[in-house]
Amino acid sequence: MITYKPNFTELEKLSEEGYLRKVVSPCNKLVLFNYTDRCVFERKWNKHTLNSRGTVYEIESGKTVARAFQKFFNFLELPPCKQKTILNGSGVYASYTSHEKADGSLGIIYHYDGTWRVNTRGSFTSDQAIRGAEILKNYDISKMNKNLTYLCEIIYPENKIIVEYGDVEKLVLLAAFETESGEEVLLDGFIQP
């Protein structure tokens, strides 16, 4: 469960120092923070930078509007003791599920101000966020819970990363979090096109 509570003074400071990038939404009501290349290269990881992967906050109230994944690391980026724990399947790694890796851009889907919105971890207006919002219109969103943030891969032909999907346009559900608490919600499936 994500228990991170934002400290906007610290987020602003890290932004001024170049470790986070602050992005304000076009409506000027929302803000997100995303870690920068400088943060990665200097390994400036702390609770604020680890939780700055596109989580969205309302500027006026400071309320969390959408929850994104925390920063995760590739296996070889981890210290040897953590690598061993993973390989032994112990601790928090004792129970897990694995899924096919969809190869697109992270989409963060959430309800705000009476509408479903999509942004990526670093932008409210990236090509991927805009296309993700368009693709979402092809789905039956009537059963989506407005108190959840849905994280998905945005897949469409012009956004080929490595895997070739042909003419396919889709959203692949990765996870869902209760927006307020950060608790992950297990879902059987996603909205249907």
PDB file of C-alpha atoms in Angstrom, residues 95-178:
ATOM      1  CA  SER A  95       4.038 -13.958  -3.120  1.00  0.00           C
ATOM      2  CA  TYR A  96       3.590 -12.350  -6.497  1.00  0.00           C
ATOM      3  CA  THR A  97       1.854 -12.715  -9.817  1.00  0.00           C
ATOM      4  CA  SER A  98       3.366 -12.121 -13.206  1.00  0.00           C
ATOM      5  CA  HIS A  99       1.714 -10.880 -16.356  1.00  0.00           C
ATOM      6  CA  GLU A 100       2.651 -10.313 -19.954  1.00  0.00           C
ATOM      7  CA  LYS A 101       4.476  -6.995 -20.316  1.00  0.00           C
ATOM      8  CA  ALA A 102       2.493  -4.647 -22.525  1.00  0.00           C
ATOM      9  CA  ASP A 103       4.763  -2.265 -24.402  1.00  0.00           C
ATOM     10  CA  GLY A 104       3.312   1.229 -24.497  1.00  0.00           C
ATOM     11  CA  SER A 105       3.274   4.401 -22.433  1.00  0.00           C
ATOM     12  CA  LEU A 106       2.015   4.582 -18.861  1.00  0.00           C
ATOM     13  CA  GLY A 107      -1.459   6.100 -18.773  1.00  0.00           C
ATOM     14  CA  ILE A 108      -2.902   7.432 -15.532  1.00  0.00           C
ATOM     15  CA  ILE A 109      -6.715   7.497 -15.699  1.00  0.00           C
ATOM     16  CA  TYR A 110      -8.729   9.321 -13.043  1.00  0.00           C
ATOM     17  CA  HIS A 111     -11.962  11.222 -12.517  1.00  0.00           C
ATOM     18  CA  TYR A 112     -11.785  14.935 -11.755  1.00  0.00           C
ATOM     19  CA  ASP A 113     -14.184  17.840 -12.142  1.00  0.00           C
ATOM     20  CA  GLY A 114     -16.905  15.636 -13.619  1.00  0.00           C
ATOM     21  CA  THR A 115     -14.803  13.956 -16.303  1.00  0.00           C
ATOM     22  CA  TRP A 116     -12.410  11.074 -16.817  1.00  0.00           C
ATOM     23  CA  ARG A 117      -8.906  12.312 -17.587  1.00  0.00           C
ATOM     24  CA  VAL A 118      -5.728  10.685 -18.853  1.00  0.00           C
ATOM     25  CA  ASN A 119      -2.172  11.868 -18.378  1.00  0.00           C
ATOM     26  CA  THR A 120       1.212  10.243 -18.608  1.00  0.00           C
ATOM     27  CA  ARG A 121       3.757  10.260 -15.811  1.00  0.00           C
ATOM     28  CA  GLY A 122       5.275  13.499 -17.078  1.00  0.00           C
ATOM     29  CA  SER A 123       2.546  15.371 -18.921  1.00  0.00           C
ATOM     30  CA  PHE A 124      -1.100  16.300 -19.022  1.00  0.00           C
ATOM     31  CA  THR A 125      -0.860  17.049 -22.756  1.00  0.00           C
ATOM     32  CA  SER A 126       1.629  14.587 -24.275  1.00  0.00           C
ATOM     33  CA  ASP A 127       0.666  12.894 -27.544  1.00  0.00           C
ATOM     34  CA  GLN A 128       0.241   9.673 -25.554  1.00  0.00           C
ATOM     35  CA  ALA A 129      -2.065  11.294 -22.962  1.00  0.00           C
ATOM     36  CA  ILE A 130      -4.206  12.850 -25.687  1.00  0.00           C
ATOM     37  CA  ARG A 131      -4.409   9.588 -27.645  1.00  0.00           C
ATOM     38  CA  GLY A 132      -5.078   7.625 -24.442  1.00  0.00           C
ATOM     39  CA  ALA A 133      -8.080   9.871 -23.736  1.00  0.00           C
ATOM     40  CA  GLU A 134      -9.321   9.276 -27.286  1.00  0.00           C
ATOM     41  CA  ILE A 135      -8.888   5.494 -26.964  1.00  0.00           C
ATOM     42  CA  LEU A 136     -10.715   5.563 -23.595  1.00  0.00           C
ATOM     43  CA  LYS A 137     -13.820   6.827 -25.453  1.00  0.00           C
ATOM     44  CA  ASN A 138     -14.016   3.393 -27.133  1.00  0.00           C
ATOM     45  CA  TYR A 139     -14.562   1.699 -23.769  1.00  0.00           C
ATOM     46  CA  ASP A 140     -17.647   1.330 -21.591  1.00  0.00           C
ATOM     47  CA  ILE A 141     -16.612   3.495 -18.647  1.00  0.00           C
ATOM     48  CA  SER A 142     -19.977   3.306 -16.890  1.00  0.00           C
ATOM     49  CA  LYS A 143     -18.690   0.787 -14.339  1.00  0.00           C
ATOM     50  CA  MET A 144     -15.430   2.572 -13.580  1.00  0.00           C
ATOM     51  CA  ASN A 145     -15.133   3.652  -9.960  1.00  0.00           C
ATOM     52  CA  LYS A 146     -14.560   7.413  -9.639  1.00  0.00           C
ATOM     53  CA  ASN A 147     -12.636   6.827  -6.384  1.00  0.00           C
ATOM     54  CA  LEU A 148      -9.971   4.782  -8.164  1.00  0.00           C
ATOM     55  CA  THR A 149      -6.971   5.651 -10.290  1.00  0.00           C
ATOM     56  CA  TYR A 150      -6.477   3.205 -13.157  1.00  0.00           C
ATOM     57  CA  LEU A 151      -2.967   2.668 -14.503  1.00  0.00           C
ATOM     58  CA  CYS A 152      -2.638   1.265 -17.987  1.00  0.00           C
ATOM     59  CA  GLU A 153      -0.358   0.946 -20.975  1.00  0.00           C
ATOM     60  CA  ILE A 154      -1.452   3.141 -23.869  1.00  0.00           C
ATOM     61  CA  ILE A 155      -0.841   1.223 -27.072  1.00  0.00           C
ATOM     62  CA  TYR A 156      -1.308   2.543 -30.597  1.00  0.00           C
ATOM     63  CA  PRO A 157       0.674   2.240 -33.856  1.00  0.00           C
ATOM     64  CA  GLU A 158       2.492   5.588 -33.727  1.00  0.00           C
ATOM     65  CA  ASN A 159       3.662   4.895 -30.156  1.00  0.00           C
ATOM     66  CA  LYS A 160       5.687   1.781 -30.920  1.00  0.00           C
ATOM     67  CA  ILE A 161       8.342   1.325 -28.261  1.00  0.00           C
ATOM     68  CA  ILE A 162       9.769  -2.111 -29.126  1.00  0.00           C
ATOM     69  CA  VAL A 163       6.863  -4.522 -29.666  1.00  0.00           C
ATOM     70  CA  GLU A 164       4.982  -4.201 -32.942  1.00  0.00           C
ATOM     71  CA  TYR A 165       1.195  -4.332 -32.381  1.00  0.00           C
ATOM     72  CA  GLY A 166       0.192  -3.494 -35.965  1.00  0.00           C
ATOM     73  CA  ASP A 167      -2.956  -1.340 -36.133  1.00  0.00           C
ATOM     74  CA  VAL A 168      -4.030  -2.155 -32.563  1.00  0.00           C
ATOM     75  CA  GLU A 169      -5.197   0.689 -30.322  1.00  0.00           C
ATOM     76  CA  LYS A 170      -5.936  -0.317 -26.751  1.00  0.00           C
ATOM     77  CA  LEU A 171      -5.489   0.361 -23.074  1.00  0.00           C
ATOM     78  CA  VAL A 172      -4.019  -2.511 -21.067  1.00  0.00           C
ATOM     79  CA  LEU A 173      -4.860  -2.384 -17.367  1.00  0.00           C
ATOM     80  CA  LEU A 174      -1.812  -2.662 -15.108  1.00  0.00           C
ATOM     81  CA  ALA A 175      -3.224  -1.768 -11.694  1.00  0.00           C
ATOM     82  CA  ALA A 176      -5.824   0.277  -9.860  1.00  0.00           C
ATOM     83  CA  PHE A 177      -5.385   2.221  -6.639  1.00  0.00           C
ATOM     84  CA  GLU A 178      -7.881   3.746  -4.278  1.00  0.00           C
TER      85      GLU A 178
END
